[in-house]
Coordinates of C-alpha atoms in Angstrom, one line a residue:
M1 CA 0.0 -0.1 0.1
K2 CA 1.3 3.3 -0.9
F3 CA 1.3 6.0 1.9
Q4 CA -1.2 8.8 1.3
P5 CA -0.3 11.8 3.4
L6 CA -2.9 13.1 5.7
H7 CA -3.8 16.7 4.8
F8 CA -4.8 18.5 8.0
I9 CA -7.8 20.3 6.9
P10 CA -11.1 20.1 8.9
N11 CA -13.3 17.7 7.3
W12 CA -16.6 19.0 8.3
S13 CA -18.1 20.0 5.1
R14 CA -20.1 16.7 4.6
S15 CA -23.5 16.2 3.2
K16 CA -26.5 16.0 5.6
K17 CA -26.9 12.4 4.6
Q18 CA -23.2 11.7 5.6
K19 CA -23.5 13.7 8.7
G20 CA -26.6 11.7 9.6
L21 CA -24.8 8.4 9.1
C22 CA -21.9 9.3 11.3
R23 CA -24.2 10.4 14.3
N24 CA -25.3 6.7 14.4
F25 CA -22.2 5.3 15.6
S26 CA -19.8 5.5 18.6
I27 CA -16.2 4.6 19.3
V28 CA -14.9 3.6 22.7
F29 CA -12.3 6.3 24.1
A30 CA -9.8 7.0 21.4
L31 CA -10.2 4.1 19.2
G32 CA -9.7 6.7 16.5
S33 CA -11.3 7.0 13.1
F34 CA -12.7 9.4 10.6
L35 CA -15.1 12.3 9.9
G36 CA -15.5 15.1 12.5
L37 CA -19.0 16.4 13.1
A38 CA -19.4 20.0 14.1
I39 CA -21.9 19.6 16.7
A40 CA -21.0 21.9 19.6
T41 CA -22.5 22.4 22.9
T42 CA -21.4 25.0 25.3
T43 CA -21.6 25.0 29.0
S44 CA -21.2 28.4 30.7
H45 CA -19.2 28.8 33.9
S46 CA -21.3 29.3 37.1
E47 CA -20.6 31.4 40.1
N48 CA -20.6 28.3 42.2
A49 CA -18.2 26.5 39.9
T50 CA -14.8 25.5 41.5
A51 CA -11.7 24.0 40.0
A52 CA -11.2 20.3 40.5
Y53 CA -7.8 21.2 42.0
P54 CA -6.4 24.4 43.3
I55 CA -5.1 26.7 40.4
A56 CA -3.9 30.2 40.4
A57 CA -5.3 31.5 37.1
N58 CA -8.1 33.7 35.9
L59 CA -10.5 31.2 34.2
S60 CA -13.6 33.3 34.0
N61 CA -12.8 34.5 30.4
V62 CA -11.5 31.1 29.3
T63 CA -13.3 29.0 26.8
L64 CA -11.9 25.4 26.6
R65 CA -12.8 23.6 23.3
A66 CA -12.8 19.9 23.8
S67 CA -13.7 17.0 21.5
K68 CA -16.1 14.3 22.4
Y69 CA -17.4 11.1 20.9
K70 CA -21.2 10.3 21.0
G71 CA -21.9 9.6 24.8
G72 CA -18.4 10.5 25.6
W73 CA -16.6 13.0 27.9
D74 CA -19.6 15.5 28.1
L75 CA -22.0 12.7 29.2
Q76 CA -19.5 11.0 31.6
L77 CA -18.7 14.4 33.3
K78 CA -22.4 15.3 33.7
L79 CA -23.3 11.9 35.2
A80 CA -20.4 12.1 37.6
G81 CA -21.3 15.7 38.7
Q82 CA -18.1 17.1 37.3
D83 CA -19.6 19.4 34.7
K84 CA -19.6 22.6 36.9
F85 CA -16.7 24.2 35.3
P86 CA -15.0 27.5 36.4
Y87 CA -14.6 28.4 32.8
K88 CA -16.7 27.9 29.5
T89 CA -16.5 24.6 27.7
E90 CA -17.5 23.9 24.1
F91 CA -17.8 20.2 23.1
T92 CA -17.5 19.3 19.5
E93 CA -18.5 15.8 18.4
F94 CA -16.3 13.5 16.3
T95 CA -16.4 9.9 15.2
G96 CA -12.6 9.2 15.5
G97 CA -9.2 10.2 16.7
N98 CA -7.5 11.2 13.4
F99 CA -10.1 13.9 12.9
I100 CA -9.7 15.1 16.3
V101 CA -5.9 15.4 15.7
Q102 CA -6.8 17.4 12.5
A103 CA -9.1 19.7 14.3
I104 CA -6.3 20.4 16.9
N105 CA -3.9 21.1 14.1
A106 CA -6.2 23.4 12.6
N107 CA -6.7 25.1 16.0
A108 CA -10.3 24.3 16.0
I109 CA -10.4 22.5 19.4
D110 CA -7.9 22.6 22.3
I111 CA -8.0 19.1 23.7
G112 CA -9.3 15.6 22.6
S113 CA -8.6 12.0 22.8
A114 CA -7.2 9.4 20.4
S115 CA -5.6 6.1 20.3
E116 CA -1.7 5.8 20.0
I117 CA -2.0 6.0 16.2
P118 CA -3.4 9.3 14.8
P119 CA -0.6 11.3 16.5
I120 CA 1.9 9.2 14.5
F121 CA 0.4 10.3 11.3
A122 CA 0.4 13.9 12.6
V123 CA 4.2 13.7 13.0
Q124 CA 4.4 12.2 9.5
S125 CA 2.4 15.2 8.0
Q126 CA 4.3 17.8 10.3
G127 CA 1.0 18.4 12.2
A128 CA 1.0 20.5 15.5
V129 CA -0.2 18.3 18.3
K130 CA 1.2 17.3 21.8
I131 CA 0.3 14.3 23.9
I132 CA -0.3 15.5 27.5
A133 CA -1.5 12.3 29.2
S134 CA -2.5 8.8 28.5
I135 CA -5.4 6.5 29.4
K136 CA -5.1 2.8 29.9
G137 CA -8.3 1.5 28.3
P138 CA -9.8 -1.8 27.4
T139 CA -8.9 -3.7 24.1
V140 CA -12.2 -5.5 23.8
G141 CA -14.5 -4.5 20.9
Q142 CA -11.6 -4.6 18.4
V143 CA -12.1 -7.3 15.8
V144 CA -12.1 -8.6 12.3
L145 CA -15.6 -9.5 11.2
V146 CA -16.8 -11.8 8.4
P147 CA -20.4 -12.2 7.1
K148 CA -22.6 -14.8 8.5
N149 CA -22.3 -16.9 5.1
S150 CA -18.5 -16.6 5.1
N151 CA -16.5 -19.7 4.8
A152 CA -13.5 -18.1 6.3
K153 CA -12.2 -19.9 9.3
K154 CA -8.7 -18.5 9.7
F155 CA -6.9 -15.4 8.6
T156 CA -5.1 -17.1 5.7
D157 CA -8.5 -17.6 4.2
L158 CA -8.7 -13.9 3.5
K159 CA -5.7 -14.0 1.0
G160 CA -6.9 -12.0 -2.1
K161 CA -10.2 -11.1 -0.5
K162 CA -11.7 -7.6 0.0
V163 CA -11.0 -6.6 3.5
G164 CA -12.3 -3.3 4.9
Y165 CA -10.5 -1.2 7.6
V166 CA -10.4 2.2 9.2
K167 CA -7.2 4.0 8.2
A168 CA -4.8 5.5 10.5
T169 CA -6.5 3.8 13.5
T170 CA -6.3 0.7 15.9
A171 CA -8.0 -1.1 13.1
H172 CA -5.3 -0.4 10.6
Y173 CA -2.7 -1.5 13.0
F174 CA -4.2 -4.8 14.2
L175 CA -5.1 -5.8 10.6
I176 CA -1.4 -5.5 9.8
K177 CA -0.4 -7.4 12.9
M178 CA -3.0 -10.1 12.3
L179 CA -1.8 -10.5 8.7
A180 CA 1.9 -10.6 9.8
Q181 CA 1.1 -13.4 12.2
E182 CA 0.1 -15.5 9.2
G183 CA 3.2 -14.4 7.1
L184 CA 1.0 -12.1 5.1
T185 CA 0.9 -8.4 4.4
L186 CA -1.6 -5.7 3.4
K187 CA -0.6 -6.5 -0.3
D188 CA -1.9 -10.0 0.1
V189 CA -5.5 -8.8 0.5
N190 CA -7.5 -6.3 -1.3
A191 CA -7.5 -3.7 1.6
V192 CA -10.1 -0.9 1.4
P193 CA -9.9 2.0 3.7
L194 CA -13.4 3.1 4.9
T195 CA -15.1 5.1 7.6
I196 CA -17.0 3.4 10.2
P197 CA -20.4 4.3 8.8
D198 CA -19.2 3.6 5.1
G199 CA -17.7 0.4 6.3
L200 CA -20.8 -1.0 8.0
S201 CA -22.9 0.0 4.9
A202 CA -20.4 -2.0 2.6
F203 CA -20.4 -4.8 5.0
R204 CA -24.1 -5.0 5.1
R205 CA -24.4 -4.9 1.3
G206 CA -22.0 -7.7 0.9
D207 CA -19.2 -5.6 -0.6
L208 CA -16.7 -6.8 1.9
D209 CA -15.3 -10.3 2.6
A210 CA -14.1 -9.1 6.0
W211 CA -14.0 -5.9 8.0
A212 CA -11.4 -4.7 10.6
T213 CA -13.4 -2.5 13.0
Y214 CA -14.2 -1.6 16.6
G215 CA -16.7 -0.2 18.9
Y216 CA -20.5 -0.8 18.8
A217 CA -20.6 -0.9 15.0
I218 CA -19.6 -4.5 15.8
Q219 CA -22.9 -5.1 17.5
Q220 CA -24.6 -3.5 14.8
A221 CA -23.1 -5.9 12.2
Q222 CA -23.7 -8.9 14.5
K223 CA -27.4 -8.2 14.5
D224 CA -27.1 -9.2 10.8
G225 CA -25.3 -12.4 11.7
A226 CA -21.6 -11.3 11.3
K227 CA -19.0 -13.5 13.0
V228 CA -15.8 -12.5 14.7
L229 CA -12.9 -14.1 12.7
K230 CA -10.2 -12.8 15.1
S231 CA -10.1 -10.4 18.1
A232 CA -7.4 -7.9 18.7
K233 CA -7.8 -8.1 22.4
N234 CA -4.3 -9.5 22.9
I235 CA -2.5 -7.5 20.1
L236 CA -3.4 -3.9 21.3
S237 CA -1.6 -2.2 24.1
G238 CA -4.7 -0.4 25.5
N239 CA -2.9 2.8 25.6
F240 CA -4.9 5.9 24.5
T241 CA -3.7 9.4 24.4
I242 CA -5.1 12.9 25.5
V243 CA -3.9 15.4 22.9
A244 CA -3.8 19.1 23.1
A245 CA -2.9 22.1 20.9
P246 CA 0.5 23.6 21.5
S247 CA -1.1 27.0 21.3
A248 CA -3.5 26.1 24.2
I249 CA -0.6 24.8 26.3
A250 CA 1.3 28.0 25.7
D251 CA -1.6 30.1 27.1
P252 CA -1.2 30.0 31.0
N253 CA -5.0 30.4 31.7
K254 CA -6.1 27.9 29.1
K255 CA -3.3 25.5 30.2
A256 CA -4.8 25.9 33.8
A257 CA -8.2 25.0 32.4
I258 CA -6.8 21.9 30.7
A259 CA -5.2 20.7 33.9
D260 CA -8.5 21.1 35.7
F261 CA -10.3 19.4 32.9
L262 CA -7.9 16.4 33.1
C263 CA -8.7 16.1 36.9
R264 CA -12.4 16.1 36.2
I265 CA -11.9 13.4 33.5
Q266 CA -10.1 11.3 36.1
K267 CA -13.0 11.8 38.7
S268 CA -15.6 11.0 36.2
Q269 CA -13.7 7.9 35.2
D270 CA -13.7 6.8 38.9
W271 CA -17.3 7.4 39.1
Q272 CA -18.0 5.4 35.9
A273 CA -15.9 2.4 37.4
S274 CA -18.1 2.5 40.5
N275 CA -21.5 3.0 38.7
I276 CA -21.1 0.7 35.7
E277 CA -24.7 -0.1 35.4
A278 CA -25.9 3.5 35.6
W279 CA -23.3 4.6 33.1
S280 CA -24.2 1.7 30.6
K281 CA -27.9 2.7 30.7
N282 CA -27.2 6.4 29.9
Y283 CA -24.5 5.5 27.3
A284 CA -26.7 2.9 25.6
K285 CA -29.4 5.5 25.3
A286 CA -27.0 8.1 24.0
I287 CA -25.6 5.9 21.1
G288 CA -28.8 4.0 20.4
V289 CA -27.4 0.6 21.2
D290 CA -29.0 -2.2 23.2
E291 CA -28.0 -1.7 27.0
T292 CA -27.2 -5.5 27.1
F293 CA -24.4 -5.0 24.7
V294 CA -23.1 -1.9 26.4
L295 CA -23.1 -3.5 30.0
K296 CA -21.5 -6.6 28.8
D297 CA -18.6 -4.9 27.0
A298 CA -18.3 -2.4 30.0
K299 CA -18.0 -5.2 32.6
E300 CA -15.5 -7.1 30.4
G301 CA -13.4 -4.0 29.8
L302 CA -13.4 -3.1 33.5
K303 CA -12.3 -6.6 34.4
Q304 CA -9.5 -6.4 31.9
R305 CA -8.2 -3.0 33.1
R306 CA -8.2 -4.3 36.8
S307 CA -6.4 -7.4 35.9
L308 CA -3.7 -5.3 34.0
R309 CA -3.4 -2.4 36.6
G310 CA -5.3 -3.5 39.7
Q311 CA -7.6 -0.6 39.0
A312 CA -10.1 1.0 36.5
T313 CA -9.0 3.4 33.7
Q314 CA -7.4 6.6 34.9
V315 CA -5.6 9.5 33.4
L316 CA -1.9 9.0 33.6
P317 CA 1.1 11.4 33.2
I318 CA 3.5 10.6 30.3
S319 CA 5.8 7.8 30.8
Q320 CA 8.7 6.1 29.1
Q321 CA 6.6 2.9 28.8
A322 CA 3.8 4.7 26.9
I323 CA 6.3 6.5 24.6
A324 CA 8.0 3.1 24.0
S325 CA 4.6 1.5 23.1
Q326 CA 3.8 4.3 20.7
Q327 CA 7.2 4.0 19.0
D328 CA 6.6 0.3 18.6
V329 CA 3.3 1.0 16.6
A330 CA 5.0 3.6 14.6
D331 CA 7.9 1.3 13.7
T332 CA 5.2 -1.3 12.7
F333 CA 3.6 1.2 10.2
Y334 CA 7.0 1.9 8.8
R335 CA 8.0 -1.7 8.3
A336 CA 4.6 -2.3 6.6
G337 CA 5.2 0.6 4.3
V338 CA 2.3 2.6 5.5
I339 CA 4.5 5.6 6.2
P340 CA 7.6 6.2 4.1
T341 CA 10.0 7.2 6.8
K342 CA 10.6 6.2 10.4
V343 CA 9.0 8.5 13.0
D344 CA 10.5 9.4 16.3
V345 CA 7.4 9.9 18.5
K346 CA 9.2 11.2 21.6
P347 CA 8.8 15.0 20.6
L348 CA 5.1 14.4 20.6
W349 CA 5.0 14.1 24.5
D350 CA 4.6 17.0 26.8
G351 CA 5.2 16.3 30.4
S352 CA 4.1 19.8 31.7
F353 CA 0.9 18.4 33.1
T354 CA 2.4 15.7 35.2
N355 CA 2.3 17.6 38.5
A356 CA -1.3 18.5 37.9
I357 CA -2.3 15.0 37.1
N358 CA -0.4 13.7 40.2
K359 CA -2.1 16.4 42.5
C360 CA -5.7 15.3 41.3
K361 CA -7.5 13.9 44.3

């Protein structure tokens, strides 16, 4: 596959039909993929709002522009009672991490979340983005699907077949890794990059022999009888990143707001882990998926995270382990010929929020 450079131009000028399709799907955390939706909601600061940790800054005139996925940060913060900000917040909805990175590069938002992968493509395209923290998330809900009438039993059965995937995302990465495990490369299949909505439509029409995807689009496809050929549960690191605009970090007041926001995310995650059924009920309603599916995946993901770290998901300051994990992903893309040159990911990481994250109680 030839590398196609990502051009960091906001991709929000979509048709109403396409926008409607995108709003029907959700992606867990930063399992990144395409098509940003300019659906912004604004929360004004209140007189009673207090910062999540003590900060010496004037936040009353600050507007923090944050990304969200459907049923994401804004819902989680509200359910946890962490949405009384001492600054204004604007949430813009996206369906994937690489468009969030594009929006940050275009100075359209200040903070967002993505998997390890979109920032790698940002480096390759000389985009302006910094990773300020990481989240250890679940790796469930990341699979290669085949249609109900498929005869494929193992990955080698896909040789020469049409396989959809979501470019510059975890799906792109684990497809490469799964193929490599069988001595194959992307050149051995007819790999087709598709957005989540377009991929689901193509899969349902029978245009794909297999589909590397993630999130609740999986359950949507399984309603039609789709089968899991292989899971990426033991392939992915589970590392997700919180990314910010360098210009926002350079602004002392906005930087203080970001630090406060990180603490609120941490607290909302703690609430979610302790109220998994309440969260699942509200999340399922927000994304239009059966609550049974959401609760099952949420419990499995929580169990997996606790087995790895002894605790639920939390916001973590940057670490050498997280940097090394992302570097391994970047090297995998280089060896696969997806990016033309080796990428050093270390300059992406900004440790200036470490103290604020550690002080969050």
